[in-house]
CSV table of C-alpha atoms (C1' of nucleotides) in Angstrom, one decimal:
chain,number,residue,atom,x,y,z
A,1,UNK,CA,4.4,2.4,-2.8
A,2,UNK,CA,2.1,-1.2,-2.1
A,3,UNK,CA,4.1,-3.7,-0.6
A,4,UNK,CA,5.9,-5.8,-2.6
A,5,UNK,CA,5.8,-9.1,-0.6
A,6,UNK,CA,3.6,-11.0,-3.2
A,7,UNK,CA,6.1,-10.8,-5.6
A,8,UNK,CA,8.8,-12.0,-3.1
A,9,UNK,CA,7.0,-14.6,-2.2
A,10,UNK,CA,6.8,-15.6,-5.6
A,11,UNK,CA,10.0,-15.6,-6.6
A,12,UNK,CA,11.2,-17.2,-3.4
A,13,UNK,CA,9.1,-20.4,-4.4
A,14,UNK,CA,9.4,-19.9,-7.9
A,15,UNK,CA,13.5,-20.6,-6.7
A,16,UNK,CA,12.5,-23.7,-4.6
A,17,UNK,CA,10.5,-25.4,-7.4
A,18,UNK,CA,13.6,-24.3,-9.7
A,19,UNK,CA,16.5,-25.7,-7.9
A,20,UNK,CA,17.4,-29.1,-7.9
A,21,UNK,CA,20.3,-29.1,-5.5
A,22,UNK,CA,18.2,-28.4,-1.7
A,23,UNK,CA,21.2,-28.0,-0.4
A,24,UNK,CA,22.1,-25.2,-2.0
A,25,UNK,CA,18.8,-23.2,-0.9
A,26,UNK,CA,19.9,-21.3,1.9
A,27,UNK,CA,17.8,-17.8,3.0
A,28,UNK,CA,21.5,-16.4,1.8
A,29,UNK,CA,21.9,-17.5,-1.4
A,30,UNK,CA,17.7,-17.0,-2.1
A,31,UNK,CA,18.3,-13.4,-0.6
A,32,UNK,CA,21.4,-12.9,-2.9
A,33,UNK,CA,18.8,-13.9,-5.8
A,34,UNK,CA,16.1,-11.4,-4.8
A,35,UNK,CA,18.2,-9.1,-4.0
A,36,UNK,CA,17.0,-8.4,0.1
A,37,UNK,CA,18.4,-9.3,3.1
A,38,UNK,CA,18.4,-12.7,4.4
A,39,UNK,CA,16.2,-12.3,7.2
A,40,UNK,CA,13.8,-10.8,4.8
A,41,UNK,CA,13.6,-14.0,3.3
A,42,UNK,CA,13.6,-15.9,6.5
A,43,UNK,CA,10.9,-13.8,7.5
A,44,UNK,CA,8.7,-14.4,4.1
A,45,UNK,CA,9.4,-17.9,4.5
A,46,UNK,CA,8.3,-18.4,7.8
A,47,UNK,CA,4.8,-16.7,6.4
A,48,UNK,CA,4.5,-19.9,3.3
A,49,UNK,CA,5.6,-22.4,6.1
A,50,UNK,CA,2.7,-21.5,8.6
A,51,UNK,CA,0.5,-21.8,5.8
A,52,UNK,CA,1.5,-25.3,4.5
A,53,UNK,CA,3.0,-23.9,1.6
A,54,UNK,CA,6.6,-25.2,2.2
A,55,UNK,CA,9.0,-27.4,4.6
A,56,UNK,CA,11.7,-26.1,6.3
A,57,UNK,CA,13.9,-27.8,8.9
A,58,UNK,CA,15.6,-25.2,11.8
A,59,UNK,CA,19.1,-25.8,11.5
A,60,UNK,CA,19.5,-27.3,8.2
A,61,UNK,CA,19.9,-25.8,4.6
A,62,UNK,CA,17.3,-26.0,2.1
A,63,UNK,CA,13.4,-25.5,1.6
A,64,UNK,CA,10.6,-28.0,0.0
A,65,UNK,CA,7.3,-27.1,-1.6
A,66,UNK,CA,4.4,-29.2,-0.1
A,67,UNK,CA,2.4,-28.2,-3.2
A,68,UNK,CA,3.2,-29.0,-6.7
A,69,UNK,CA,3.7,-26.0,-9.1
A,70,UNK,CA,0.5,-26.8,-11.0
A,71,UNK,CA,-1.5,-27.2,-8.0
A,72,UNK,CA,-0.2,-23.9,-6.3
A,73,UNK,CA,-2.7,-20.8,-7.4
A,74,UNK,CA,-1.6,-17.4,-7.0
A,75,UNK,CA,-4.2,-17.1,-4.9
A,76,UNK,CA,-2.9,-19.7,-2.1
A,77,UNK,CA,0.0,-17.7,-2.3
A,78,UNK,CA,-1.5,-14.3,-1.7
A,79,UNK,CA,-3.6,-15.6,1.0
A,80,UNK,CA,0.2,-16.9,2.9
A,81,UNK,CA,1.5,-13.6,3.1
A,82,UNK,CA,0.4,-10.4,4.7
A,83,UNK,CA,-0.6,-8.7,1.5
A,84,UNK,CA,-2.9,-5.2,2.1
A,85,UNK,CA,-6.0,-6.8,4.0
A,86,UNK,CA,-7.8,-4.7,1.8
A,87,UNK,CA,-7.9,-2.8,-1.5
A,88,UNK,CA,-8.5,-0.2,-1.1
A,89,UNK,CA,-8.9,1.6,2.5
A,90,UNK,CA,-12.2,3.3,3.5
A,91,UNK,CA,-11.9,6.4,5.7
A,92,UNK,CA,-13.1,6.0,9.1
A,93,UNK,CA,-15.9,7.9,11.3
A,94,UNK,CA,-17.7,9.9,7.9
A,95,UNK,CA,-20.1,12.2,9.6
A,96,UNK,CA,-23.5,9.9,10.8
A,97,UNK,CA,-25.4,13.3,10.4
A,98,UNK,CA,-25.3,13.0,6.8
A,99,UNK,CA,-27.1,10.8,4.2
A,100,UNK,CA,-24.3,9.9,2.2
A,101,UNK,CA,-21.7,9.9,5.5
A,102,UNK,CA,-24.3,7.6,7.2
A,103,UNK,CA,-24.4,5.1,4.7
A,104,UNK,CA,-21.0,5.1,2.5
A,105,UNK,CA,-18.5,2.7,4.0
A,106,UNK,CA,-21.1,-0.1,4.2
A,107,UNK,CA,-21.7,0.8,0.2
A,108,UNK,CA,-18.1,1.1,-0.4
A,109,UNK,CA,-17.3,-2.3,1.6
A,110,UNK,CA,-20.0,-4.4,-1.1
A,111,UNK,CA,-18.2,-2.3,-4.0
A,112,UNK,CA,-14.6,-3.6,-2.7
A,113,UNK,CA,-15.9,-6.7,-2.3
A,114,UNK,CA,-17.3,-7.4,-5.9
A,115,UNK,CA,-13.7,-5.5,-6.9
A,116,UNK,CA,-11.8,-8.2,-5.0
A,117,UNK,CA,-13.3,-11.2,-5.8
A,118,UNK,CA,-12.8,-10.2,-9.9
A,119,UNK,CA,-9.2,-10.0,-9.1
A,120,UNK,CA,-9.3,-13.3,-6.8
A,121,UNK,CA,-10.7,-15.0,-9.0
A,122,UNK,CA,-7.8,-14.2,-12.1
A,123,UNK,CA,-5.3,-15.0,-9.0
A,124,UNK,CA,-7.3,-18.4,-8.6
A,125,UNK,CA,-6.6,-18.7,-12.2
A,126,UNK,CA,-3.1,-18.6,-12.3
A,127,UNK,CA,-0.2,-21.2,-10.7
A,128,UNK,CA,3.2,-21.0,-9.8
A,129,UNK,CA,3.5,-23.6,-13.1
A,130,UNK,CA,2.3,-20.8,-15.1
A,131,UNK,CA,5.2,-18.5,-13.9
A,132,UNK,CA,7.4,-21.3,-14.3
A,133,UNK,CA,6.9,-21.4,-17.6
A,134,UNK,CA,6.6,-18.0,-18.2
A,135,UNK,CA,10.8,-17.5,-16.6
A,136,UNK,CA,11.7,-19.5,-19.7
B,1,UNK,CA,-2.4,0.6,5.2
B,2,UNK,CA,-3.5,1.2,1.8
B,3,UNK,CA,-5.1,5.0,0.7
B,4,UNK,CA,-8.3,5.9,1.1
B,5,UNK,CA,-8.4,8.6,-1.4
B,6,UNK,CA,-10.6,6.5,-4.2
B,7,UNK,CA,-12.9,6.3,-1.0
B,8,UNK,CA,-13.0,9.7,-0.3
B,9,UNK,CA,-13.1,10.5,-4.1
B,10,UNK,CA,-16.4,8.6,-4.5
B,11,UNK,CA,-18.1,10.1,-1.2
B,12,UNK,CA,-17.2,13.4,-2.6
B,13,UNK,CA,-19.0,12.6,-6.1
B,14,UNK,CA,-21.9,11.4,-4.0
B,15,UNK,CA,-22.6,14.2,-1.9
B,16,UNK,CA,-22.3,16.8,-5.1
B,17,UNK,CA,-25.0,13.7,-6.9
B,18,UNK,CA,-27.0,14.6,-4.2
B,19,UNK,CA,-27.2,17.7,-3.0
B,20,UNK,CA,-29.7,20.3,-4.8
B,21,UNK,CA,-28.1,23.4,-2.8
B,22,UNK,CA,-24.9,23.8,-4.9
B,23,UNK,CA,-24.4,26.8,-2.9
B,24,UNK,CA,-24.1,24.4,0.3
B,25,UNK,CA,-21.0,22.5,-1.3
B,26,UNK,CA,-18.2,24.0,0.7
B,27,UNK,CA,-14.9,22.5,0.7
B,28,UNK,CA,-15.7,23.0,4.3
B,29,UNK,CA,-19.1,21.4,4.5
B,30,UNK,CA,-17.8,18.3,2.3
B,31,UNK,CA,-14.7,18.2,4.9
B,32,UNK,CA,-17.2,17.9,7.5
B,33,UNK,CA,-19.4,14.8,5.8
B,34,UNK,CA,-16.1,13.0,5.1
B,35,UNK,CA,-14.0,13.5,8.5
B,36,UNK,CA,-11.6,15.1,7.2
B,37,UNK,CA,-9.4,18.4,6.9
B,38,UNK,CA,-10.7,21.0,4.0
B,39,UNK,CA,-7.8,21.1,2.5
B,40,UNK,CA,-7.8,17.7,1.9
B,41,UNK,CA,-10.9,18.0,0.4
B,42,UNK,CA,-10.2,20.8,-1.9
B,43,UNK,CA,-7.2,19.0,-3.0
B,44,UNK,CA,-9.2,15.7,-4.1
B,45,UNK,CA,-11.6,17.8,-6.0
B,46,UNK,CA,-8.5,19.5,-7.6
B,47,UNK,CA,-7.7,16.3,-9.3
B,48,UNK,CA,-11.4,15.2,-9.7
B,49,UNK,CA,-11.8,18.7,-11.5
B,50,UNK,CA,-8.3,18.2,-13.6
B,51,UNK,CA,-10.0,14.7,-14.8
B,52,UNK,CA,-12.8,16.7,-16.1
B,53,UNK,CA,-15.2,15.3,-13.9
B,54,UNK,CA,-16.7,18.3,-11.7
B,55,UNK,CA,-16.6,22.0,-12.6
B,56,UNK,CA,-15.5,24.5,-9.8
B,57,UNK,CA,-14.5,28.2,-9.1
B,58,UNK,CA,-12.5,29.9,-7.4
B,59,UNK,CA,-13.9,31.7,-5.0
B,60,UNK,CA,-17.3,31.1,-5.8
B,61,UNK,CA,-19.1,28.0,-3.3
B,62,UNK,CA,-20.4,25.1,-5.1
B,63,UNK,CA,-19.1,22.4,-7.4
B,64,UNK,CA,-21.2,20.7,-10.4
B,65,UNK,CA,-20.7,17.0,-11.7
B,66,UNK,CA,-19.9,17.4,-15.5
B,67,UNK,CA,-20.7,13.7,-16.3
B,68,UNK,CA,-24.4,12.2,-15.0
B,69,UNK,CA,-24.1,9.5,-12.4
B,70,UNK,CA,-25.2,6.7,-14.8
B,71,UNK,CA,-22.2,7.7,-16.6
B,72,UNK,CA,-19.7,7.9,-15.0
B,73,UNK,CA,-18.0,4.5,-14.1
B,74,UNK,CA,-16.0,4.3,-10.9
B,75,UNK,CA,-13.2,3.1,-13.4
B,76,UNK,CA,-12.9,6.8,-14.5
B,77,UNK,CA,-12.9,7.9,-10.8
B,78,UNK,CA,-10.0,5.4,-10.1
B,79,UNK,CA,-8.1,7.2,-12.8
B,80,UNK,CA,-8.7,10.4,-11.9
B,81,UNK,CA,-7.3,10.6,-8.7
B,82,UNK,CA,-3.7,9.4,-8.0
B,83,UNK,CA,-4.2,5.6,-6.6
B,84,UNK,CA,-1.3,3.1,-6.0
B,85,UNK,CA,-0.1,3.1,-9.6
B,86,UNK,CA,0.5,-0.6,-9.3
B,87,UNK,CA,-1.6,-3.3,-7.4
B,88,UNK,CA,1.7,-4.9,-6.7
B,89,UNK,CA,5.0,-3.8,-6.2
B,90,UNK,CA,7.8,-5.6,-7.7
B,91,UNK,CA,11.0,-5.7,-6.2
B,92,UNK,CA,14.1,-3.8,-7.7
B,93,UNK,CA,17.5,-5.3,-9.2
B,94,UNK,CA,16.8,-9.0,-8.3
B,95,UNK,CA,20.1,-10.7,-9.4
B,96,UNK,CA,20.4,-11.2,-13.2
B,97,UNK,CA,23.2,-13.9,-12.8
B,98,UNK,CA,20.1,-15.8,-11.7
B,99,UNK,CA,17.8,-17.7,-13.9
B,100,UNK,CA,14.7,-16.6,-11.8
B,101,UNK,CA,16.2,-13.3,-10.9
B,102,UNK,CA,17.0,-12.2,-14.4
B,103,UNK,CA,13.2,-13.1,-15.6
B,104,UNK,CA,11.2,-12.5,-12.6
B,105,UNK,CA,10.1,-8.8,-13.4
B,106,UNK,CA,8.8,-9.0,-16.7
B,107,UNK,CA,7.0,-12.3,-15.8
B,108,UNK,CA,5.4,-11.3,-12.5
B,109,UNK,CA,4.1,-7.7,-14.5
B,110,UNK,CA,2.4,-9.3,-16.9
B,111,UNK,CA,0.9,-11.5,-13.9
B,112,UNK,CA,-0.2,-8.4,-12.3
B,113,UNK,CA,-1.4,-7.0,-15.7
B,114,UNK,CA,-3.6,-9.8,-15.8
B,115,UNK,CA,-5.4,-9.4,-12.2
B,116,UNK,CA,-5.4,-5.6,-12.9
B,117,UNK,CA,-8.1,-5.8,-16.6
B,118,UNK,CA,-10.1,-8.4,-14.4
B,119,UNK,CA,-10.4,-5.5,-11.4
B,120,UNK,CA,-10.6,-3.2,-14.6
B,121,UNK,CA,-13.4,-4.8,-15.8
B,122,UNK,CA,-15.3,-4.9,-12.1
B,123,UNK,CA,-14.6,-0.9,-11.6
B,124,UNK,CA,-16.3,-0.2,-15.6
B,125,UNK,CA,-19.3,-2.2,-14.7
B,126,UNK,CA,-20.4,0.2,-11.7
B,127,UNK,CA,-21.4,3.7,-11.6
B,128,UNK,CA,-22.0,6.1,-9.1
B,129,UNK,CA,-25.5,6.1,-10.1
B,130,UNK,CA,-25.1,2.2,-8.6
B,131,UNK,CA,-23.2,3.9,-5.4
B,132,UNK,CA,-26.2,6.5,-5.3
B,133,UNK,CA,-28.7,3.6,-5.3
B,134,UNK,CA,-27.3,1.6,-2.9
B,135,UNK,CA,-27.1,4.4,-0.6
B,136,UNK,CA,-30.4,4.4,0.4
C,1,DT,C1',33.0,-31.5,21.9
C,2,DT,C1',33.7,-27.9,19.4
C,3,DA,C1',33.6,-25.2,15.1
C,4,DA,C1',31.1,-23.8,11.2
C,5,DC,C1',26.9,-23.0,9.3
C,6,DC,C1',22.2,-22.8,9.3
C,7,DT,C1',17.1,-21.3,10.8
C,8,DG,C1',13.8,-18.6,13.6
C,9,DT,C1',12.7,-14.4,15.6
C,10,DA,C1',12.9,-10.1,18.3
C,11,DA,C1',14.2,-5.5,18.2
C,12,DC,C1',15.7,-1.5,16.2
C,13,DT,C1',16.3,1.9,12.2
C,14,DA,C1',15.7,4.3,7.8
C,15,DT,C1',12.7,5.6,4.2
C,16,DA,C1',8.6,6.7,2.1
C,17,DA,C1',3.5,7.1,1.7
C,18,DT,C1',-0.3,9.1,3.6
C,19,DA,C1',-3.1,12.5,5.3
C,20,DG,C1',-3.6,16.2,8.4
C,21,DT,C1',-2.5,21.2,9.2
C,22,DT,C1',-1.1,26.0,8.7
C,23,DA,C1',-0.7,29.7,5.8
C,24,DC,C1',-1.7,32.6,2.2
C,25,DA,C1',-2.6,34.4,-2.6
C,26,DA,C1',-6.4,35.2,-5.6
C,27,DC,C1',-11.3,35.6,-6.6
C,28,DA,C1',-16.4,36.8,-6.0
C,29,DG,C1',-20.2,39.3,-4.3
C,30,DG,C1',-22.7,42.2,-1.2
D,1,DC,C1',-13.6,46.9,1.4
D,2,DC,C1',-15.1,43.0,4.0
D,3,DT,C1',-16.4,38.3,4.3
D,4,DG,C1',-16.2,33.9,2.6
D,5,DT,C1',-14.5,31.0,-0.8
D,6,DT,C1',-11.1,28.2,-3.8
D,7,DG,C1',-6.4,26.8,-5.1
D,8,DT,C1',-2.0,25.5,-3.6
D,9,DA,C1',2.5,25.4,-1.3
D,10,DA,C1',4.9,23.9,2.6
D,11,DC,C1',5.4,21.7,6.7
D,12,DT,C1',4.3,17.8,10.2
D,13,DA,C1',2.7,13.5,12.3
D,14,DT,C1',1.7,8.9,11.7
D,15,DT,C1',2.2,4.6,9.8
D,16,DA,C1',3.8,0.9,6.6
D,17,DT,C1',7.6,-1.2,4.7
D,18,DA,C1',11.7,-3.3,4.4
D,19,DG,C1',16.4,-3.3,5.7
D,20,DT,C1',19.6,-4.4,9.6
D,21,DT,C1',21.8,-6.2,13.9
D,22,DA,C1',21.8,-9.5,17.3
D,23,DC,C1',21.3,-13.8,19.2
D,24,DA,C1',19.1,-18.3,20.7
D,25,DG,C1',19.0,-22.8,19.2
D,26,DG,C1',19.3,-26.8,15.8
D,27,DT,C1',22.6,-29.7,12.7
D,28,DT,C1',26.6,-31.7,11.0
D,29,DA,C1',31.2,-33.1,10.7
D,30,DA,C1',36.0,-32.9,12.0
DNA sequence: TTAACCTGTAACTATAATAGTTACAACAGG
DNA sequence: CCTGTTGTAACTATTATAGTTACAGGTTAA
C-alpha cells in the first residue's frame, strides 16, 4: 500500500482550521479523530511546522495555521510531508550494453516528470477551503 | 519506496519494439537488459500478456507486441500491470463521532479522483512509440 | 515547588509491499 | 529423449510504513 500521510496531514489541518476552541487541540484528542496514535500526529505535525504551515508551542495545548484555508493548495501541503519522492520508482543499474538499458531511466525520468507536473498542477488547484467545504 | 514494475513494464515493451530477432527475446535475455531475476521478468510479461498486449508461448522463445507502438498509450500499460491501486492511501476508521472524521474519506477520494484523471490524461497522451523515440 | 498535562523526539516493533530466488511442471523442436 | 524455453507456485530478504514505548523538557496552576 502508498503511504497514507497526505491524507493525514489533511485531515489534521482540516481539524485546526475547524476548531474553534485551540485549547482543545491536543495531538490526543487530533489522534483520537484520525484514528492513530498520538505521536503519529506529533510526528506529522512537526513535518507542517518546519514548513511554515502551522504554529505550535512545546508545552502548551493547541495548534495554529499560518496559512488561511483559501490560500493553502494541496500542493503546499504535499510538498510539507514526506510523500513518495517519486511516482513511480525506476529500476536501477539496467544493463549499459543494451540500447534500450542504456538509455531508459533518463527517458522514463522526462516521462515522470511530465506525469507529475499534470498531477501537481490539479494539487496546485485545489485548497484546504475546498475540502472544507467539501466536509459539509 | 514506490514499485518499479510500470518501469520495468515499459522497458520490457521497448526491447520486444525493438528487437527484429524474436527468437532472441528470452525471459532470460530480457532479465539481463533490465537487471533483474527471469522470473521476474516472465511474471511481468504474464500480466502484460493477460492485458492483451504481447502474444507469448510456452515453451517456444520470443514474444510479439499485439498493439503497434503508436498505439498503445502508456495509460494501457499502467493498467495492465498491477500498480499502487491508489495514488494515495486514506486512512481507515477515522472517528465518526467527529465532524472531520465522519466526512474525511469520501471528501479526500474524490480529491484524489481529481489528481488521478489529470495524471490519467498525461499517461493517454504518450505512447511507447514516444518512449521508442526518445530513446535514441 | 510540585503535580498534571502537554510537546518533541528517539528508539524499537509489527506488518505489509516489493522484488529476488528456487523449484518444477509443461511445452517445443531438433 | 535431450535441451532450452515458458508459466507459476512457494519461499525469502529487504524495505517502507505506521504503531508503540519511553522520556526529556516546557507550561500552568494549585
Amino acid at each position: 500500500m502508498v503511504n497514507s500521510r497526505f491524507s493525514v496531514a489533511i485531515h489534521i489541518l482540516s481539524l485546526i482550521a475547524t476548531t474553534s476552541d485551540k485549547s482543545q487541540l491536543t495531538s490526543d484528542y487530533i489522534a483520537g479523530s484520525v484514528n492513530t496514535n498520538p505521536v503519529v500526529v506529533r510526528r506529522m505535525i512537526g513535518k507542517l511546522k518546519k514548513a511554515g504551515l502551522l504554529t505550535s508551542q512545546s508545552g502548551i495545548a493547541g495548534y495554529g495555521l499560518v496559512i488561511e484555508p483559501k490560500d493553502l493548495s494541496l500542493l503546499s501541503i504535499y510538498r510539507a510531508i514526506d510523500g513518495p519522492e517519486q511516482l513511480f520508482a525506476i529500476h536501477d543499474e539496467p544493463n549499459p550494453a543494451c540500447a534500450v538499458g542504456r538509455q531508459i531511466q533518463h527517458t522514463l525520468e522526462t516521462v515522470y516528470l511530465d506525469v507529475w507536473h499534470a498531477m501537481e498542477k490539479q494539487l496546485q488547484a485545489q485548497t484546504l477551503q475546498d475540502v472544507l467545504d467539501q466536509l459539509r
